[in-house]
């Protein structure tokens, strides 16, 4: 089980390979990768967070997912800093013996990341910059 908040990009395939390396008890892996979407002239999306607080919040929600579903492994990676449209912004991967637990846990984690994770987003484009409402 792992949570990372990082500035640098990540390789989804390598992350899944590391998550499942040497594991024969995993029957399903579900992953979701979020990309920065250009919503009408977006030049960049800047994400800020409070180091320590953000990781603690993400670890708590991941621990809740592990307690609710029978997971063999899980991973949450979220980037911060300035990102351009098309760049990877986050990834969730869940691994379980059976697909239903992996799907449900991944969906639960994604809902949290989209609605309650402690990140602040500022969009910049041709008409200036603005902070995005939560």
The first five atom37 places (N, CA, C, CB, O) and aatype in JSON, in Angstrom:
{
  "aatype": [20, 20, 20, 20, 20, 20, 20, 20, 20, 20, 20, 20, 20, 20, 20, 20, 20, 20, 20, 20, 20, 20, 20, 20, 20, 20, 20, 20, 20, 20, 20, 20, 20, 20, 20, 20, 20, 20, 20, 20, 20, 20, 20, 20, 20, 20, 20, 20, 20, 20, 20, 20, 20, 20, 20, 20, 20, 20, 20, 20, 20, 20, 20, 20, 20, 20, 20, 20, 20, 20, 20, 20, 20, 20, 20, 20, 20, 20, 20, 20, 20, 20, 20, 20, 20, 20, 20, 20, 20, 20, 20, 20, 20, 20, 20, 20, 20, 20, 20, 20, 20, 20, 20, 20, 20, 20, 20, 20, 20, 20, 20, 20, 20, 20, 20, 20, 20, 20, 20, 20, 20, 20, 20, 20, 20, 20, 20, 20, 20, 20, 20, 20, 20, 20],
  "atom_mask": [
    [1, 1, 1, 1, 1],
    [1, 1, 1, 1, 1],
    [1, 1, 1, 1, 1],
    [1, 1, 1, 1, 1],
    [1, 1, 1, 1, 1],
    [1, 1, 1, 1, 1],
    [1, 1, 1, 1, 1],
    [1, 1, 1, 1, 1],
    [1, 1, 1, 1, 1],
    [1, 1, 1, 1, 1],
    [1, 1, 1, 1, 1],
    [1, 1, 1, 1, 1],
    [1, 1, 1, 1, 1],
    [1, 1, 1, 1, 1],
    [1, 1, 1, 1, 1],
    [1, 1, 1, 1, 1],
    [1, 1, 1, 1, 1],
    [1, 1, 1, 1, 1],
    [1, 1, 1, 1, 1],
    [1, 1, 1, 1, 1],
    [1, 1, 1, 1, 1],
    [1, 1, 1, 1, 1],
    [1, 1, 1, 1, 1],
    [1, 1, 1, 1, 1],
    [1, 1, 1, 1, 1],
    [1, 1, 1, 1, 1],
    [1, 1, 1, 1, 1],
    [1, 1, 1, 1, 1],
    [1, 1, 1, 1, 1],
    [1, 1, 1, 1, 1],
    [1, 1, 1, 1, 1],
    [1, 1, 1, 1, 1],
    [1, 1, 1, 1, 1],
    [1, 1, 1, 1, 1],
    [1, 1, 1, 1, 1],
    [1, 1, 1, 1, 1],
    [1, 1, 1, 1, 1],
    [1, 1, 1, 1, 1],
    [1, 1, 1, 1, 1],
    [1, 1, 1, 1, 1],
    [1, 1, 1, 1, 1],
    [1, 1, 1, 1, 1],
    [1, 1, 1, 1, 1],
    [1, 1, 1, 1, 1],
    [1, 1, 1, 1, 1],
    [1, 1, 1, 1, 1],
    [1, 1, 1, 1, 1],
    [1, 1, 1, 1, 1],
    [1, 1, 1, 1, 1],
    [1, 1, 1, 1, 1],
    [1, 1, 1, 1, 1],
    [1, 1, 1, 1, 1],
    [1, 1, 1, 1, 1],
    [1, 1, 1, 1, 1],
    [1, 1, 1, 1, 1],
    [1, 1, 1, 1, 1],
    [1, 1, 1, 1, 1],
    [1, 1, 1, 1, 1],
    [1, 1, 1, 1, 1],
    [1, 1, 1, 1, 1],
    [1, 1, 1, 1, 1],
    [1, 1, 1, 1, 1],
    [1, 1, 1, 1, 1],
    [1, 1, 1, 1, 1],
    [1, 1, 1, 1, 1],
    [1, 1, 1, 1, 1],
    [1, 1, 1, 1, 1],
    [1, 1, 1, 1, 1],
    [1, 1, 1, 1, 1],
    [1, 1, 1, 1, 1],
    [1, 1, 1, 1, 1],
    [1, 1, 1, 1, 1],
    [1, 1, 1, 1, 1],
    [1, 1, 1, 1, 1],
    [1, 1, 1, 1, 1],
    [1, 1, 1, 1, 1],
    [1, 1, 1, 1, 1],
    [1, 1, 1, 1, 1],
    [1, 1, 1, 1, 1],
    [1, 1, 1, 1, 1],
    [1, 1, 1, 1, 1],
    [1, 1, 1, 1, 1],
    [1, 1, 1, 1, 1],
    [1, 1, 1, 1, 1],
    [1, 1, 1, 1, 1],
    [1, 1, 1, 1, 1],
    [1, 1, 1, 1, 1],
    [1, 1, 1, 1, 1],
    [1, 1, 1, 1, 1],
    [1, 1, 1, 1, 1],
    [1, 1, 1, 1, 1],
    [1, 1, 1, 1, 1],
    [1, 1, 1, 1, 1],
    [1, 1, 1, 1, 1],
    [1, 1, 1, 1, 1],
    [1, 1, 1, 1, 1],
    [1, 1, 1, 1, 1],
    [1, 1, 1, 1, 1],
    [1, 1, 1, 1, 1],
    [1, 1, 1, 1, 1],
    [1, 1, 1, 1, 1],
    [1, 1, 1, 1, 1],
    [1, 1, 1, 1, 1],
    [1, 1, 1, 1, 1],
    [1, 1, 1, 1, 1],
    [1, 1, 1, 1, 1],
    [1, 1, 1, 1, 1],
    [1, 1, 1, 1, 1],
    [1, 1, 1, 1, 1],
    [1, 1, 1, 1, 1],
    [1, 1, 1, 1, 1],
    [1, 1, 1, 1, 1],
    [1, 1, 1, 1, 1],
    [1, 1, 1, 1, 1],
    [1, 1, 1, 1, 1],
    [1, 1, 1, 1, 1],
    [1, 1, 1, 1, 1],
    [1, 1, 1, 1, 1],
    [1, 1, 1, 1, 1],
    [1, 1, 1, 1, 1],
    [1, 1, 1, 1, 1],
    [1, 1, 1, 1, 1],
    [1, 1, 1, 1, 1],
    [1, 1, 1, 1, 1],
    [1, 1, 1, 1, 1],
    [1, 1, 1, 1, 1],
    [1, 1, 1, 1, 1],
    [1, 1, 1, 1, 1],
    [1, 1, 1, 1, 1],
    [1, 1, 1, 1, 1],
    [1, 1, 1, 1, 1],
    [1, 1, 1, 1, 1],
    [1, 1, 1, 1, 1],
    [1, 1, 1, 1, 1]
  ],
  "atom_positions": [
    [[0.85, -1.16, 0.0], [0.0, 0.0, 0.0], [0.91, 1.23, 0.0], [-0.98, -0.01, 1.23], [1.84, 1.33, 0.8]],
    [[0.63, 2.16, -0.9], [1.53, 3.31, -1.03], [0.78, 4.55, -1.5], [2.68, 2.99, -1.99], [-0.18, 4.47, -2.27]],
    [[1.25, 5.68, -1.02], [0.76, 7.0, -1.43], [1.98, 7.85, -1.73], [-0.14, 7.66, -0.32], [2.93, 7.89, -0.95]],
    [[1.94, 8.53, -2.89], [3.03, 9.45, -3.23], [2.45, 10.74, -3.78], [4.01, 8.82, -4.24], [1.55, 10.72, -4.63]],
    [[2.96, 11.85, -3.31], [2.65, 13.17, -3.86], [3.97, 13.7, -4.38], [2.0, 14.15, -2.78], [4.93, 13.84, -3.62]],
    [[4.03, 13.99, -5.68], [5.32, 14.27, -6.29], [5.21, 15.3, -7.41], [5.93, 12.99, -6.83], [4.16, 15.48, -8.01]],
    [[6.31, 15.95, -7.66], [6.41, 16.93, -8.73], [6.61, 16.25, -10.08], [7.56, 17.9, -8.46], [6.05, 16.69, -11.08]],
    [[7.39, 15.18, -10.11], [7.78, 14.54, -11.37], [6.69, 13.62, -11.92], [9.06, 13.75, -11.16], [5.83, 13.13, -11.19]],
    [[6.77, 13.4, -13.23], [5.86, 12.51, -13.93], [6.1, 11.07, -13.49], [6.02, 12.66, -15.46], [7.07, 10.79, -12.79]],
    [[5.23, 10.17, -13.89], [5.35, 8.75, -13.55], [4.96, 7.93, -14.77], [4.46, 8.38, -12.33], [4.3, 8.43, -15.68]],
    [[5.39, 6.68, -14.78], [5.1, 5.74, -15.86], [4.05, 4.74, -15.34], [6.41, 4.99, -16.35], [4.35, 3.95, -14.45]],
    [[2.86, 4.79, -15.89], [1.76, 3.94, -15.41], [2.1, 2.45, -15.48], [0.5, 4.22, -16.21], [1.84, 1.7, -14.54]],
    [[2.68, 2.03, -16.6], [3.03, 0.63, -16.75], [4.06, 0.18, -15.73], [3.56, 0.38, -18.14], [3.94, -0.91, -15.16]],
    [[5.06, 1.01, -15.49], [6.09, 0.69, -14.51], [5.49, 0.64, -13.1], [7.24, 1.71, -14.56], [5.88, -0.2, -12.28]],
    [[4.56, 1.54, -12.82], [3.91, 1.55, -11.49], [3.13, 0.27, -11.26], [2.98, 2.78, -11.35], [3.2, -0.31, -10.18]],
    [[2.37, -0.18, -12.26], [1.6, -1.41, -12.12], [2.53, -2.62, -12.02], [0.63, -1.58, -13.31], [2.28, -3.54, -11.24]],
    [[3.6, -2.62, -12.81], [4.56, -3.73, -12.74], [5.18, -3.81, -11.34], [5.66, -3.55, -13.8], [5.34, -4.9, -10.8]],
    [[5.52, -2.67, -10.77], [6.11, -2.67, -9.41], [5.08, -3.12, -8.37], [6.63, -1.26, -9.06], [5.42, -3.81, -7.41]],
    [[3.83, -2.72, -8.56], [2.76, -3.06, -7.62], [2.52, -4.57, -7.57], [1.47, -2.34, -8.0], [2.2, -5.12, -6.52]],
    [[2.69, -5.24, -8.73], [2.37, -6.66, -8.82], [3.59, -7.57, -8.86], [1.54, -6.9, -10.04], [3.44, -8.79, -8.92]],
    [[4.78, -7.02, -8.84], [6.01, -7.82, -8.96], [6.07, -8.92, -7.9], [7.24, -6.91, -8.85], [5.96, -8.67, -6.7]],
    [[6.26, -10.13, -8.38], [6.44, -11.27, -7.49], [5.17, -11.71, -6.79], [7.45, -10.94, -6.48], [5.23, -12.58, -5.91]],
    [[4.03, -11.15, -7.14], [2.77, -11.48, -6.46], [2.0, -12.5, -7.29], [1.9, -10.21, -6.23], [1.73, -12.27, -8.47]],
    [[1.64, -13.61, -6.69], [0.79, -14.6, -7.37], [-0.6, -14.65, -6.75], [1.45, -15.99, -7.31], [-1.45, -15.43, -7.17]],
    [[-0.83, -13.81, -5.74], [-2.13, -13.78, -5.06], [-3.07, -12.74, -5.65], [-1.94, -13.51, -3.58], [-4.18, -12.56, -5.15]],
    [[-2.64, -12.05, -6.68], [-3.44, -10.98, -7.3], [-4.12, -11.55, -8.54], [-2.55, -9.75, -7.66], [-3.47, -12.1, -9.42]],
    [[-5.44, -11.39, -8.6], [-6.19, -11.85, -9.76], [-6.73, -10.7, -10.6], [-7.32, -12.72, -9.32], [-7.2, -10.92, -11.72]],
    [[-6.67, -9.47, -10.06], [-7.22, -8.33, -10.79], [-6.48, -7.06, -10.39], [-8.74, -8.17, -10.53], [-6.17, -6.85, -9.22]],
    [[-6.21, -6.24, -11.38], [-5.63, -4.91, -11.14], [-6.51, -3.92, -11.89], [-4.12, -4.82, -11.62], [-6.77, -4.07, -13.08]],
    [[-6.97, -2.91, -11.18], [-7.73, -1.83, -11.79], [-6.91, -0.56, -11.62], [-9.17, -1.68, -11.15], [-6.44, -0.26, -10.52]],
    [[-6.74, 0.17, -12.71], [-6.01, 1.43, -12.61], [-6.77, 2.53, -13.32], [-4.59, 1.29, -13.19], [-7.5, 2.29, -14.29]],
    [[-6.59, 3.72, -12.83], [-7.17, 4.91, -13.44], [-6.08, 5.97, -13.46], [-8.44, 5.41, -12.67], [-5.41, 6.2, -12.46]],
    [[-5.91, 6.6, -14.61], [-4.94, 7.68, -14.74], [-5.67, 8.93, -15.16], [-3.81, 7.32, -15.76], [-6.38, 8.93, -16.17]],
    [[-5.51, 9.99, -14.39], [-6.12, 11.27, -14.72], [-5.15, 12.13, -15.5], [-6.58, 11.98, -13.46], [-3.96, 12.2, -15.19]],
    [[-5.67, 12.8, -16.53], [-4.88, 13.69, -17.37], [-5.42, 15.12, -17.23], [-4.91, 13.24, -18.86], [-6.61, 15.32, -16.96]],
    [[-4.54, 16.09, -17.4], [-4.98, 17.48, -17.4], [-5.77, 17.71, -18.68], [-3.76, 18.48, -17.28], [-5.26, 17.48, -19.78]],
    [[-7.0, 18.15, -18.53], [-7.9, 18.35, -19.65], [-7.94, 19.83, -20.02], [-9.32, 17.83, -19.32], [-8.03, 20.7, -19.15]],
    [[-7.86, 20.11, -21.3], [-7.98, 21.49, -21.8], [-9.46, 21.83, -21.86], [-7.3, 21.66, -23.2], [-10.18, 21.35, -22.74]],
    [[-9.89, 22.65, -20.94], [-11.3, 23.03, -20.92], [-11.45, 24.46, -21.44], [-11.89, 22.9, -19.49], [-11.8, 25.37, -20.69]],
    [[-11.17, 24.64, -22.73], [-11.37, 25.94, -23.35], [-10.19, 26.88, -23.26], [-12.53, 26.59, -22.75], [-10.31, 27.97, -22.69]],
    [[-9.06, 26.49, -23.81], [-7.9, 27.39, -23.86], [-6.98, 27.31, -22.66], [-8.37, 28.77, -24.02], [-6.21, 28.24, -22.42]],
    [[-7.06, 26.25, -21.9], [-6.19, 26.1, -20.73], [-4.73, 26.03, -21.17], [-6.56, 24.83, -19.93], [-4.36, 25.21, -22.01]],
    [[-3.9, 26.9, -20.6], [-2.46, 26.87, -20.88], [-1.74, 26.0, -19.86], [-1.88, 28.3, -20.88], [-0.82, 25.25, -20.2]],
    [[-2.17, 26.1, -18.58], [-1.56, 25.28, -17.54], [-2.5, 25.17, -16.35], [-0.21, 25.87, -17.1], [-3.39, 26.0, -16.14]],
    [[-2.28, 24.14, -15.59], [-2.99, 23.9, -14.33], [-1.93, 23.79, -13.26], [-3.91, 22.62, -14.39], [-1.04, 22.94, -13.36]],
    [[-2.02, 24.61, -12.25], [-1.04, 24.56, -11.17], [-1.71, 24.01, -9.93], [-0.42, 25.96, -10.89], [-2.75, 24.51, -9.49]],
    [[-1.1, 22.97, -9.36], [-1.63, 22.36, -8.15], [-0.7, 22.66, -6.98], [-1.8, 20.84, -8.32], [0.51, 22.51, -7.08]],
    [[-1.31, 23.08, -5.89], [-0.56, 23.31, -4.65], [-1.12, 22.39, -3.57], [-0.64, 24.8, -4.22], [-2.27, 21.96, -3.63]],
    [[-0.28, 22.12, -2.59], [-0.71, 21.3, -1.46], [0.17, 21.64, -0.26], [-0.63, 19.76, -1.79], [1.21, 22.29, -0.4]],
    [[-0.27, 21.2, 0.91], [0.53, 21.36, 2.12], [1.26, 20.04, 2.37], [-0.35, 21.78, 3.35], [0.63, 19.05, 2.76]],
    [[2.59, 20.02, 2.15], [3.35, 18.78, 2.4], [3.11, 18.27, 3.82], [4.86, 19.0, 2.17], [3.06, 19.04, 4.78]],
    [[2.96, 16.99, 3.93], [2.68, 16.38, 5.22], [1.19, 16.2, 5.42], [3.27, 17.22, 6.36], [0.72, 15.09, 5.67]],
    [[0.44, 17.27, 5.32], [-1.01, 17.19, 5.49], [-1.64, 16.4, 4.35], [-1.62, 18.61, 5.57], [-2.5, 15.54, 4.58]],
    [[-1.23, 16.68, 3.14], [-1.81, 16.01, 1.98], [-1.53, 14.51, 2.02], [-1.27, 16.62, 0.67], [-2.44, 13.7, 1.83]],
    [[-0.28, 14.14, 2.26], [0.08, 12.72, 2.31], [-0.69, 12.01, 3.42], [1.6, 12.55, 2.53], [-1.13, 10.87, 3.25]],
    [[-0.85, 12.67, 4.55], [-1.59, 12.08, 5.68], [-3.05, 11.84, 5.3], [-1.5, 12.99, 6.92], [-3.6, 10.79, 5.61]],
    [[-3.66, 12.8, 4.62], [-5.06, 12.66, 4.21], [-5.21, 11.54, 3.19], [-5.58, 13.98, 3.63], [-6.15, 10.75, 3.27]],
    [[-4.29, 11.47, 2.22], [-4.37, 10.42, 1.2], [-4.11, 9.04, 1.81], [-3.36, 10.69, 0.08], [-4.76, 8.06, 1.44]],
    [[-3.18, 8.96, 2.75], [-2.91, 7.68, 3.42], [-4.12, 7.22, 4.21], [-1.68, 7.81, 4.34], [-4.42, 6.02, 4.25]],
    [[-4.83, 8.15, 4.85], [-6.02, 7.79, 5.63], [-7.12, 7.24, 4.73], [-6.54, 9.01, 6.4], [-7.77, 6.26, 5.09]],
    [[-7.34, 7.85, 3.57], [-8.39, 7.37, 2.69], [-7.98, 6.04, 2.04], [-8.72, 8.42, 1.6], [-8.83, 5.18, 1.8]],
    [[-6.7, 5.87, 1.77], [-6.24, 4.59, 1.24], [-6.42, 3.5, 2.31], [-4.76, 4.67, 0.8], [-6.84, 2.39, 1.98]],
    [[-6.12, 3.8, 3.56], [-6.31, 2.83, 4.65], [-7.79, 2.47, 4.79], [-5.76, 3.41, 5.99], [-8.12, 1.32, 5.08]],
    [[-8.66, 3.44, 4.59], [-10.1, 3.14, 4.64], [-10.49, 2.19, 3.51], [-10.93, 4.44, 4.55], [-11.27, 1.26, 3.73]],
    [[-9.96, 2.41, 2.32], [-10.25, 1.51, 1.19], [-9.77, 0.09, 1.5], [-9.58, 2.02, -0.11], [-10.47, -0.89, 1.23]],
    [[-8.58, -0.02, 2.07], [-8.02, -1.33, 2.41], [-8.88, -2.03, 3.46], [-6.57, -1.18, 2.92], [-9.03, -3.25, 3.42]],
    [[-9.45, -1.26, 4.4], [-10.28, -1.86, 5.44], [-11.66, -2.27, 4.9], [-10.45, -0.89, 6.61], [-12.3, -3.17, 5.45]],
    [[-12.11, -1.62, 3.83], [-13.46, -1.9, 3.3], [-13.45, -2.99, 2.23], [-14.05, -0.63, 2.72], [-14.45, -3.69, 2.07]],
    [[-12.35, -3.14, 1.5], [-12.27, -4.13, 0.42], [-11.06, -5.01, 0.63], [-12.21, -3.45, -0.97], [-10.07, -4.59, 1.22]],
    [[-11.14, -6.23, 0.14], [-10.06, -7.19, 0.29], [-9.0, -6.92, -0.79], [-10.6, -8.67, 0.2], [-9.01, -7.55, -1.85]],
    [[-8.11, -5.98, -0.5], [-7.07, -5.6, -1.46], [-5.75, -6.27, -1.1], [-6.89, -4.08, -1.49], [-5.4, -6.41, 0.07]],
    [[-5.03, -6.68, -2.13], [-3.69, -7.21, -1.94], [-2.66, -6.08, -2.01], [-3.37, -8.3, -3.0], [-1.6, -6.15, -1.4]],
    [[-3.0, -5.03, -2.77], [-2.09, -3.88, -2.92], [-2.89, -2.69, -3.44], [-0.9, -4.22, -3.89], [-3.95, -2.85, -4.04]],
    [[-2.35, -1.5, -3.19], [-2.96, -0.29, -3.74], [-1.9, 0.79, -3.87], [-4.14, 0.2, -2.84], [-0.85, 0.75, -3.22]],
    [[-2.21, 1.74, -4.73], [-1.27, 2.83, -4.99], [-2.06, 4.09, -5.35], [-0.27, 2.46, -6.12], [-3.0, 4.03, -6.14]],
    [[-1.66, 5.21, -4.76], [-2.18, 6.52, -5.14], [-0.97, 7.39, -5.43], [-3.11, 7.14, -4.01], [-0.11, 7.58, -4.57]],
    [[-0.9, 7.94, -6.65], [0.15, 8.88, -7.02], [-0.55, 10.15, -7.48], [1.1, 8.3, -8.16], [-1.44, 10.1, -8.33]],
    [[-0.15, 11.28, -6.92], [-0.74, 12.56, -7.32], [0.38, 13.56, -7.49], [-1.79, 13.06, -6.29], [1.26, 13.68, -6.64]],
    [[0.33, 14.28, -8.59], [1.36, 15.3, -8.86], [0.92, 16.67, -8.38], [1.67, 15.35, -10.36], [-0.27, 16.92, -8.16]],
    [[1.89, 17.54, -8.22], [1.63, 18.94, -7.93], [2.57, 19.76, -8.81], [1.85, 19.27, -6.4], [3.43, 19.21, -9.5]],
    [[2.39, 21.07, -8.78], [3.2, 21.95, -9.62], [2.43, 22.33, -10.86], [4.52, 21.28, -10.0], [1.23, 22.09, -10.96]],
    [[3.13, 22.93, -11.82], [2.52, 23.37, -13.07], [2.47, 22.23, -14.07], [3.28, 24.57, -13.67], [3.48, 21.6, -14.36]],
    [[1.27, 21.96, -14.59], [1.06, 20.87, -15.54], [0.35, 21.42, -16.77], [0.24, 19.71, -14.9], [-0.52, 22.28, -16.66]],
    [[0.73, 20.92, -17.93], [0.13, 21.33, -19.2], [-0.98, 20.36, -19.6], [1.21, 21.41, -20.31], [-0.98, 19.21, -19.15]],
    [[-1.91, 20.81, -20.43], [-2.94, 19.89, -20.93], [-2.3, 18.64, -21.55], [-3.83, 20.6, -21.96], [-1.32, 18.71, -22.28]],
    [[-2.9, 17.49, -21.22], [-2.4, 16.21, -21.72], [-1.45, 15.51, -20.78], [-1.74, 16.41, -23.02], [-1.2, 14.31, -20.94]],
    [[-0.89, 16.22, -19.79], [0.03, 15.58, -18.85], [-0.73, 14.74, -17.83], [0.89, 16.64, -18.13], [-1.88, 15.03, -17.5]],
    [[-0.05, 13.7, -17.34], [-0.63, 12.88, -16.26], [-0.64, 13.71, -14.98], [0.18, 11.55, -16.06], [0.34, 14.37, -14.63]],
    [[-1.77, 13.65, -14.28], [-1.89, 14.38, -13.03], [-1.97, 13.44, -11.82], [-3.12, 15.28, -13.07], [-1.49, 13.76, -10.74]],
    [[-2.59, 12.26, -12.03], [-2.71, 11.32, -10.91], [-2.99, 9.92, -11.42], [-3.83, 11.76, -9.96], [-3.35, 9.69, -12.57]],
    [[-2.8, 8.98, -10.5], [-3.05, 7.58, -10.8], [-3.5, 6.86, -9.54], [-1.78, 6.9, -11.39], [-2.98, 7.1, -8.45]],
    [[-4.48, 5.99, -9.71], [-4.91, 5.09, -8.65], [-4.81, 3.68, -9.22], [-6.39, 5.41, -8.15], [-5.22, 3.43, -10.35]],
    [[-4.26, 2.77, -8.45], [-4.24, 1.36, -8.84], [-4.62, 0.53, -7.63], [-2.83, 0.94, -9.4], [-4.12, 0.76, -6.52]],
    [[-5.5, -0.44, -7.84], [-5.89, -1.35, -6.78], [-5.74, -2.78, -7.29], [-7.36, -1.07, -6.31], [-6.02, -3.06, -8.45]],
    [[-5.3, -3.66, -6.42], [-5.09, -5.06, -6.79], [-5.76, -5.94, -5.75], [-3.56, -5.39, -6.9], [-5.64, -5.72, -4.54]],
    [[-6.48, -6.93, -6.24], [-7.2, -7.83, -5.35], [-7.25, -9.23, -5.96], [-8.62, -7.3, -5.06], [-6.83, -9.45, -7.09]],
    [[-7.78, -10.15, -5.19], [-7.95, -11.5, -5.71], [-9.0, -11.55, -6.81], [-8.33, -12.45, -4.57], [-8.89, -12.32, -7.77]],
    [[-10.04, -10.7, -6.66], [-11.16, -10.7, -7.6], [-11.46, -9.27, -8.06], [-12.43, -11.32, -6.95], [-11.19, -8.32, -7.33]],
    [[-11.99, -9.12, -9.25], [-12.15, -7.81, -9.87], [-13.09, -6.87, -9.14], [-12.63, -7.98, -11.26], [-12.84, -5.66, -9.12]],
    [[-14.15, -7.36, -8.55], [-15.14, -6.46, -7.94], [-14.52, -5.6, -6.86], [-16.3, -7.27, -7.36], [-14.76, -4.39, -6.81]],
    [[-13.73, -6.19, -6.0], [-13.08, -5.42, -4.93], [-12.14, -4.37, -5.52], [-12.31, -6.35, -3.98], [-12.09, -3.24, -5.04]],
    [[-11.4, -4.74, -6.55], [-10.47, -3.8, -7.17], [-11.21, -2.64, -7.81], [-9.61, -4.5, -8.22], [-10.81, -1.48, -7.66]],
    [[-12.3, -2.92, -8.53], [-13.1, -1.86, -9.16], [-13.72, -0.94, -8.11], [-14.2, -2.47, -10.05], [-13.64, 0.28, -8.22]],
    [[-14.34, -1.52, -7.1], [-15.03, -0.7, -6.09], [-14.05, 0.16, -5.3], [-15.81, -1.6, -5.14], [-14.33, 1.33, -5.03]],
    [[-12.92, -0.39, -4.94], [-11.92, 0.38, -4.18], [-11.34, 1.5, -5.03], [-10.8, -0.55, -3.69], [-11.14, 2.61, -4.54]],
    [[-11.06, 1.22, -6.31], [-10.53, 2.26, -7.19], [-11.54, 3.39, -7.36], [-10.16, 1.67, -8.58], [-11.17, 4.56, -7.33]],
    [[-12.81, 3.05, -7.52], [-13.86, 4.06, -7.65], [-13.96, 4.91, -6.39], [-15.21, 3.38, -7.96], [-14.09, 6.13, -6.47]],
    [[-13.91, 4.28, -5.24], [-13.95, 4.98, -3.95], [-12.79, 5.96, -3.83], [-13.91, 3.97, -2.79], [-12.98, 7.11, -3.45]],
    [[-11.59, 5.51, -4.15], [-10.41, 6.38, -4.07], [-10.51, 7.54, -5.05], [-9.14, 5.57, -4.34], [-10.17, 8.67, -4.71]],
    [[-10.97, 7.27, -6.27], [-11.11, 8.33, -7.26], [-12.13, 9.38, -6.82], [-11.52, 7.75, -8.6], [-11.89, 10.58, -6.99]],
    [[-13.25, 8.95, -6.26], [-14.25, 9.91, -5.78], [-13.65, 10.83, -4.74], [-15.47, 9.17, -5.2], [-13.88, 12.04, -4.75]],
    [[-12.87, 10.26, -3.83], [-12.24, 11.08, -2.8], [-11.26, 12.08, -3.42], [-11.51, 10.19, -1.78], [-11.28, 13.26, -3.09]],
    [[-10.41, 11.6, -4.32], [-9.41, 12.48, -4.93], [-10.07, 13.63, -5.69], [-8.5, 11.67, -5.88], [-9.57, 14.75, -5.67]],
    [[-11.16, 13.35, -6.35], [-11.83, 14.38, -7.15], [-12.6, 15.38, -6.28], [-12.77, 13.73, -8.15], [-12.71, 16.55, -6.63]],
    [[-13.13, 14.92, -5.17], [-14.02, 15.79, -4.4], [-13.47, 16.33, -3.08], [-15.26, 15.06, -4.11], [-13.89, 17.4, -2.64]],
    [[-12.53, 15.62, -2.44], [-12.14, 16.05, -1.1], [-10.64, 16.1, -0.83], [-12.76, 15.15, -0.11], [-10.23, 16.54, 0.24]],
    [[-9.82, 15.66, -1.75], [-8.36, 15.66, -1.51], [-7.87, 17.09, -1.36], [-7.6, 14.94, -2.68], [-8.33, 17.99, -2.06]],
    [[-6.94, 17.31, -0.44], [-6.47, 18.68, -0.16], [-5.44, 19.2, -1.16], [-5.88, 18.72, 1.23], [-4.25, 19.33, -0.86]],
    [[-5.94, 19.5, -2.36], [-5.13, 20.15, -3.39], [-5.86, 21.43, -3.81], [-4.89, 19.2, -4.63], [-7.09, 21.48, -3.81]],
    [[-5.1, 22.44, -4.16], [-5.67, 23.7, -4.64], [-5.2, 23.88, -6.08], [-5.25, 24.92, -3.74], [-4.01, 23.73, -6.38]],
    [[-6.16, 24.2, -6.97], [-5.88, 24.24, -8.4], [-6.07, 25.65, -8.95], [-6.78, 23.25, -9.14], [-7.07, 26.32, -8.66]],
    [[-5.11, 26.07, -9.73], [-5.21, 27.36, -10.42], [-5.05, 27.12, -11.91], [-4.14, 28.37, -9.9], [-4.06, 26.56, -12.36]],
    [[-6.06, 27.57, -12.67], [-6.03, 27.45, -14.13], [-5.51, 28.74, -14.73], [-7.44, 27.11, -14.68], [-5.89, 29.84, -14.31]],
    [[-4.64, 28.61, -15.71], [-4.13, 29.77, -16.44], [-4.41, 29.59, -17.92], [-2.61, 29.97, -16.19], [-4.25, 28.49, -18.46]],
    [[-4.83, 30.67, -18.56], [-5.15, 30.62, -19.98], [-5.09, 32.01, -20.58], [-6.53, 30.01, -20.21], [-4.51, 32.92, -19.98]],
    [[-5.67, 32.18, -21.75], [-5.58, 33.45, -22.47], [-6.26, 34.62, -21.74], [-6.19, 33.29, -23.84], [-5.96, 35.78, -22.02]],
    [[-7.15, 34.32, -20.82], [-7.87, 35.37, -20.11], [-7.38, 35.54, -18.67], [-9.36, 35.08, -20.12], [-8.1, 36.09, -17.84]],
    [[-6.18, 35.06, -18.39], [-5.62, 35.21, -17.05], [-5.66, 33.91, -16.25], [-6.36, 36.28, -16.31], [-5.78, 32.82, -16.81]],
    [[-5.55, 34.07, -14.95], [-5.53, 32.92, -14.03], [-6.67, 33.01, -13.05], [-4.19, 32.84, -13.28], [-7.12, 34.1, -12.69]],
    [[-7.14, 31.84, -12.61], [-8.19, 31.8, -11.58], [-8.07, 30.51, -10.78], [-9.6, 31.92, -12.21], [-7.73, 29.45, -11.32]],
    [[-8.35, 30.62, -9.48], [-8.39, 29.45, -8.63], [-9.7, 28.73, -8.87], [-8.24, 29.83, -7.13], [-10.75, 29.36, -8.99]],
    [[-9.64, 27.4, -8.95], [-10.8, 26.57, -9.21], [-11.48, 26.28, -7.89], [-10.41, 25.26, -9.94], [-10.83, 25.91, -6.91]],
    [[-12.81, 26.45, -7.87], [-13.59, 26.1, -6.67], [-13.52, 24.61, -6.43], [-15.07, 26.56, -6.8], [-13.46, 23.82, -7.37]],
    [[-13.54, 24.25, -5.16], [-13.49, 22.82, -4.8], [-14.73, 22.11, -5.28], [-13.34, 22.64, -3.27], [-14.88, 20.91, -5.07]]
  ]
}
